[in-house]
Tab-separated table of N, CA and C in Angstrom:
chain	number	residue	atom	x	y	z
A	1	UNK	N	76.322	87.750	102.448
A	1	UNK	CA	77.567	87.662	101.712
A	1	UNK	C	77.754	86.210	101.258
A	2	UNK	N	78.168	86.046	100.027
A	2	UNK	CA	78.370	84.710	99.483
A	2	UNK	C	79.560	84.022	100.141
A	3	UNK	N	79.481	82.713	100.196
A	3	UNK	CA	80.548	81.920	100.815
A	3	UNK	C	81.867	82.105	100.076
A	4	UNK	N	81.799	82.248	98.768
A	4	UNK	CA	83.011	82.450	97.972
A	4	UNK	C	83.725	83.746	98.388
A	5	UNK	N	82.963	84.796	98.636
A	5	UNK	CA	83.543	86.078	99.050
A	5	UNK	C	84.135	85.952	100.452
A	6	UNK	N	83.444	85.242	101.324
A	6	UNK	CA	83.965	85.011	102.682
A	6	UNK	C	85.309	84.308	102.630
A	7	UNK	N	85.381	83.252	101.836
A	7	UNK	CA	86.643	82.496	101.717
A	7	UNK	C	87.742	83.369	101.137
A	8	UNK	N	87.398	84.194	100.148
A	8	UNK	CA	88.385	85.077	99.534
A	8	UNK	C	88.924	86.072	100.556
A	9	UNK	N	88.038	86.620	101.375
A	9	UNK	CA	88.470	87.583	102.398
A	9	UNK	C	89.458	86.947	103.364
A	10	UNK	N	89.135	85.768	103.833
A	10	UNK	CA	90.014	85.074	104.782
A	10	UNK	C	91.334	84.711	104.112
A	11	UNK	N	91.261	84.230	102.880
A	11	UNK	CA	92.484	83.856	102.150
A	11	UNK	C	93.389	85.072	101.940
A	12	UNK	N	92.804	86.203	101.549
A	12	UNK	CA	93.592	87.420	101.353
A	12	UNK	C	94.191	87.912	102.668
A	13	UNK	N	93.416	87.833	103.743
A	13	UNK	CA	93.915	88.251	105.049
A	13	UNK	C	95.099	87.410	105.504
A	14	UNK	N	94.984	86.105	105.332
A	14	UNK	CA	96.082	85.212	105.726
A	14	UNK	C	97.308	85.428	104.846
A	15	UNK	N	97.074	85.659	103.550
A	15	UNK	CA	98.198	85.931	102.646
A	15	UNK	C	98.924	87.206	103.044
A	16	UNK	N	98.163	88.222	103.409
A	16	UNK	CA	98.758	89.487	103.815
A	16	UNK	C	99.636	89.290	105.048
A	17	UNK	N	99.141	88.527	106.013
A	17	UNK	CA	99.914	88.295	107.230
A	17	UNK	C	101.152	87.446	106.949
A	18	UNK	N	101.014	86.449	106.087
A	18	UNK	CA	102.143	85.558	105.789
A	18	UNK	C	103.233	86.250	104.984
A	19	UNK	N	102.833	87.056	104.011
A	19	UNK	CA	103.813	87.632	103.095
A	19	UNK	C	104.196	89.060	103.433
A	20	UNK	N	103.294	89.805	104.057
A	20	UNK	CA	103.554	91.203	104.362
A	20	UNK	C	103.509	92.103	103.141
A	21	UNK	N	102.909	91.634	102.058
A	21	UNK	CA	102.822	92.418	100.837
A	21	UNK	C	101.915	93.628	101.025
A	22	UNK	N	102.114	94.630	100.192
A	22	UNK	CA	101.206	95.767	100.179
A	22	UNK	C	99.918	95.345	99.466
A	23	UNK	N	98.888	96.164	99.570
A	23	UNK	CA	97.616	95.861	98.914
A	23	UNK	C	97.825	95.737	97.408
A	24	UNK	N	98.603	96.652	96.850
A	24	UNK	CA	98.857	96.634	95.409
A	24	UNK	C	99.591	95.357	94.988
A	25	UNK	N	100.605	94.972	95.746
A	25	UNK	CA	101.363	93.757	95.420
A	25	UNK	C	100.508	92.510	95.625
A	26	UNK	N	99.683	92.518	96.658
A	26	UNK	CA	98.788	91.391	96.918
A	26	UNK	C	97.772	91.246	95.790
A	27	UNK	N	97.263	92.362	95.300
A	27	UNK	CA	96.313	92.328	94.188
A	27	UNK	C	96.975	91.754	92.940
A	28	UNK	N	98.195	92.167	92.686
A	28	UNK	CA	98.910	91.675	91.513
A	28	UNK	C	99.183	90.176	91.639
A	29	UNK	N	99.525	89.731	92.835
A	29	UNK	CA	99.843	88.316	93.056
A	29	UNK	C	98.612	87.426	92.935
A	30	UNK	N	97.450	87.944	93.299
A	30	UNK	CA	96.243	87.117	93.300
A	30	UNK	C	95.398	87.289	92.046
A	31	UNK	N	95.608	88.379	91.317
A	31	UNK	CA	94.817	88.609	90.113
A	31	UNK	C	93.533	89.385	90.350
A	32	UNK	N	93.295	89.808	91.585
A	32	UNK	CA	92.132	90.641	91.883
A	32	UNK	C	92.530	92.105	91.726
A	33	UNK	N	91.531	92.964	91.629
A	33	UNK	CA	91.843	94.387	91.534
A	33	UNK	C	92.251	94.905	92.903
A	34	UNK	N	92.981	96.009	92.886
A	34	UNK	CA	93.420	96.636	94.124
A	34	UNK	C	92.214	97.052	94.958
A	35	UNK	N	91.177	97.539	94.299
A	35	UNK	CA	89.963	97.968	95.006
A	35	UNK	C	89.284	96.797	95.701
A	36	UNK	N	89.222	95.660	95.022
A	36	UNK	CA	88.597	94.469	95.609
A	36	UNK	C	89.380	93.996	96.819
A	37	UNK	N	90.694	93.938	96.699
A	37	UNK	CA	91.531	93.486	97.815
A	37	UNK	C	91.356	94.428	98.997
A	38	UNK	N	91.403	95.721	98.746
A	38	UNK	CA	91.277	96.685	99.837
A	38	UNK	C	89.906	96.595	100.502
A	39	UNK	N	88.863	96.488	99.700
A	39	UNK	CA	87.501	96.388	100.261
A	39	UNK	C	87.340	95.096	101.062
A	40	UNK	N	87.878	93.987	100.538
A	40	UNK	CA	87.803	92.718	101.263
A	40	UNK	C	88.498	92.816	102.619
A	41	UNK	N	89.673	93.434	102.644
A	41	UNK	CA	90.456	93.479	103.878
A	41	UNK	C	89.927	94.492	104.885
A	42	UNK	N	89.380	95.591	104.416
A	42	UNK	CA	88.970	96.638	105.352
A	42	UNK	C	87.486	96.625	105.701
A	43	UNK	N	86.636	96.218	104.774
A	43	UNK	CA	85.193	96.285	105.028
A	43	UNK	C	84.555	94.920	105.259
A	44	UNK	N	84.924	93.945	104.465
A	44	UNK	CA	84.247	92.646	104.553
A	44	UNK	C	84.859	91.729	105.611
A	45	UNK	N	86.186	91.749	105.748
A	45	UNK	CA	86.849	90.833	106.684
A	45	UNK	C	86.393	91.020	108.131
A	46	UNK	N	86.169	92.247	108.614
A	46	UNK	CA	85.687	92.377	110.000
A	46	UNK	C	84.371	91.647	110.263
A	47	UNK	N	83.538	91.507	109.250
A	47	UNK	CA	82.275	90.783	109.420
A	47	UNK	C	82.469	89.277	109.375
A	48	UNK	N	83.584	88.828	108.806
A	48	UNK	CA	83.831	87.399	108.643
A	48	UNK	C	84.672	86.854	109.793
A	49	UNK	N	85.795	87.510	110.101
A	49	UNK	CA	86.730	87.034	111.125
A	49	UNK	C	87.345	88.253	111.807
A	50	UNK	N	86.837	88.602	112.961
A	50	UNK	CA	87.273	89.841	113.615
A	50	UNK	C	88.709	89.768	114.125
A	51	UNK	N	89.161	88.604	114.593
A	51	UNK	CA	90.541	88.479	115.073
A	51	UNK	C	91.535	88.666	113.931
A	52	UNK	N	91.273	87.998	112.825
A	52	UNK	CA	92.137	88.138	111.650
A	52	UNK	C	92.096	89.575	111.151
A	53	UNK	N	90.929	90.174	111.211
A	53	UNK	CA	90.767	91.555	110.766
A	53	UNK	C	91.619	92.515	111.595
A	54	UNK	N	91.710	92.290	112.892
A	54	UNK	CA	92.523	93.153	113.755
A	54	UNK	C	94.003	93.058	113.390
A	55	UNK	N	94.469	91.850	113.116
A	55	UNK	CA	95.873	91.662	112.733
A	55	UNK	C	96.149	92.308	111.374
A	56	UNK	N	95.226	92.132	110.440
A	56	UNK	CA	95.370	92.721	109.109
A	56	UNK	C	95.377	94.243	109.217
A	57	UNK	N	94.524	94.799	110.073
A	57	UNK	CA	94.454	96.247	110.244
A	57	UNK	C	95.788	96.803	110.739
A	58	UNK	N	96.478	96.056	111.609
A	58	UNK	CA	97.789	96.501	112.090
A	58	UNK	C	98.803	96.558	110.957
A	59	UNK	N	98.795	95.537	110.099
A	59	UNK	CA	99.725	95.506	108.970
A	59	UNK	C	99.411	96.649	107.996
A	60	UNK	N	98.136	96.849	107.716
A	60	UNK	CA	97.753	97.932	106.807
A	60	UNK	C	98.106	99.305	107.389
A	61	UNK	N	97.964	99.457	108.690
A	61	UNK	CA	98.327	100.724	109.332
A	61	UNK	C	99.835	100.959	109.223
A	62	UNK	N	100.614	99.894	109.374
A	62	UNK	CA	102.065	100.026	109.211
A	62	UNK	C	102.408	100.438	107.784
A	63	UNK	N	101.790	99.774	106.807
A	63	UNK	CA	102.040	100.123	105.408
A	63	UNK	C	101.693	101.586	105.141
A	64	UNK	N	100.611	102.047	105.726
A	64	UNK	CA	100.211	103.438	105.532
A	64	UNK	C	101.226	104.383	106.175
A	65	UNK	N	101.786	103.978	107.298
A	65	UNK	CA	102.733	104.849	107.993
A	65	UNK	C	104.069	104.972	107.275
A	66	UNK	N	104.409	104.006	106.429
A	66	UNK	CA	105.709	104.058	105.730
A	66	UNK	C	105.560	104.309	104.233
A	67	UNK	N	104.361	104.591	103.774
A	67	UNK	CA	104.186	104.735	102.331
A	67	UNK	C	104.936	105.936	101.776
A	68	UNK	N	105.100	106.993	102.561
A	68	UNK	CA	105.867	108.132	102.060
A	68	UNK	C	107.325	107.758	101.851
A	69	UNK	N	107.821	106.818	102.630
A	69	UNK	CA	109.200	106.351	102.447
A	69	UNK	C	109.315	105.475	101.206
A	70	UNK	N	108.326	104.618	101.000
A	70	UNK	CA	108.333	103.760	99.814
A	70	UNK	C	108.292	104.596	98.545
A	71	UNK	N	107.448	105.613	98.539
A	71	UNK	CA	107.336	106.480	97.364
A	71	UNK	C	108.629	107.223	97.101
A	72	UNK	N	109.257	107.708	98.144
A	72	UNK	CA	110.524	108.411	97.983
A	72	UNK	C	111.609	107.505	97.460
A	73	UNK	N	111.644	106.295	97.936
A	73	UNK	CA	112.648	105.322	97.476
A	73	UNK	C	112.423	104.972	96.014
A	74	UNK	N	111.166	104.795	95.626
A	74	UNK	CA	110.864	104.460	94.233
A	74	UNK	C	111.296	105.591	93.301
A	75	UNK	N	111.062	106.825	93.709
A	75	UNK	CA	111.466	107.968	92.890
A	75	UNK	C	112.981	108.058	92.799
A	76	UNK	N	113.657	107.821	93.911
A	76	UNK	CA	115.118	107.860	93.915
A	76	UNK	C	115.687	106.821	92.958
A	77	UNK	N	115.133	105.620	92.994
A	77	UNK	CA	115.612	104.547	92.109
A	77	UNK	C	115.314	104.871	90.648
A	78	UNK	N	114.173	105.476	90.396
A	78	UNK	CA	113.814	105.849	89.028
A	78	UNK	C	114.841	106.814	88.458
A	79	UNK	N	115.158	107.857	89.202
A	79	UNK	CA	116.105	108.856	88.704
A	79	UNK	C	117.513	108.295	88.617
A	80	UNK	N	117.853	107.413	89.521
A	80	UNK	CA	119.170	106.780	89.480
A	80	UNK	C	119.321	105.968	88.192
A	81	UNK	N	118.297	105.209	87.842
A	81	UNK	CA	118.323	104.400	86.618
A	81	UNK	C	118.320	105.279	85.371
A	82	UNK	N	117.552	106.365	85.394
A	82	UNK	CA	117.518	107.254	84.226
A	82	UNK	C	118.860	107.952	84.024
A	83	UNK	N	119.524	108.298	85.108
A	83	UNK	CA	120.843	108.929	85.005
A	83	UNK	C	121.874	107.959	84.433
A	84	UNK	N	121.774	106.671	84.812
A	84	UNK	CA	122.687	105.664	84.250
A	84	UNK	C	122.468	105.533	82.742
A	85	UNK	N	121.204	105.515	82.327
A	85	UNK	CA	120.888	105.398	80.899
A	85	UNK	C	121.432	106.590	80.130
A	86	UNK	N	121.293	107.783	80.699
A	86	UNK	CA	121.756	109.000	80.018
A	86	UNK	C	123.268	109.007	79.874
A	87	UNK	N	123.975	108.502	80.873
A	87	UNK	CA	125.430	108.464	80.800
A	87	UNK	C	125.921	107.434	79.797
A	88	UNK	N	125.185	106.352	79.643
A	88	UNK	CA	125.590	105.277	78.736
A	88	UNK	C	125.315	105.592	77.272
A	89	UNK	N	124.456	106.533	76.992
A	89	UNK	CA	124.134	106.830	75.581
A	89	UNK	C	124.902	107.993	75.055
């Protein structure tokens, strides 16, 4: 694995722990694709830094456990905003 990829994995892992962002939000913030961020955090990071990888895995597991709530909230907000627009026109 190239040194640049190793550094990226560690940087993404530390960013995830510091900010608590989702994979999608982290990808948007860094400019990498969602697939690259996910692969770096789940597949490559354990080979680079196992302690950091364990902490990152806990955060990702939490995000996975609440994703159904996030999706429901996003849908609720979408319909709430669309209803406001319909009433105003």
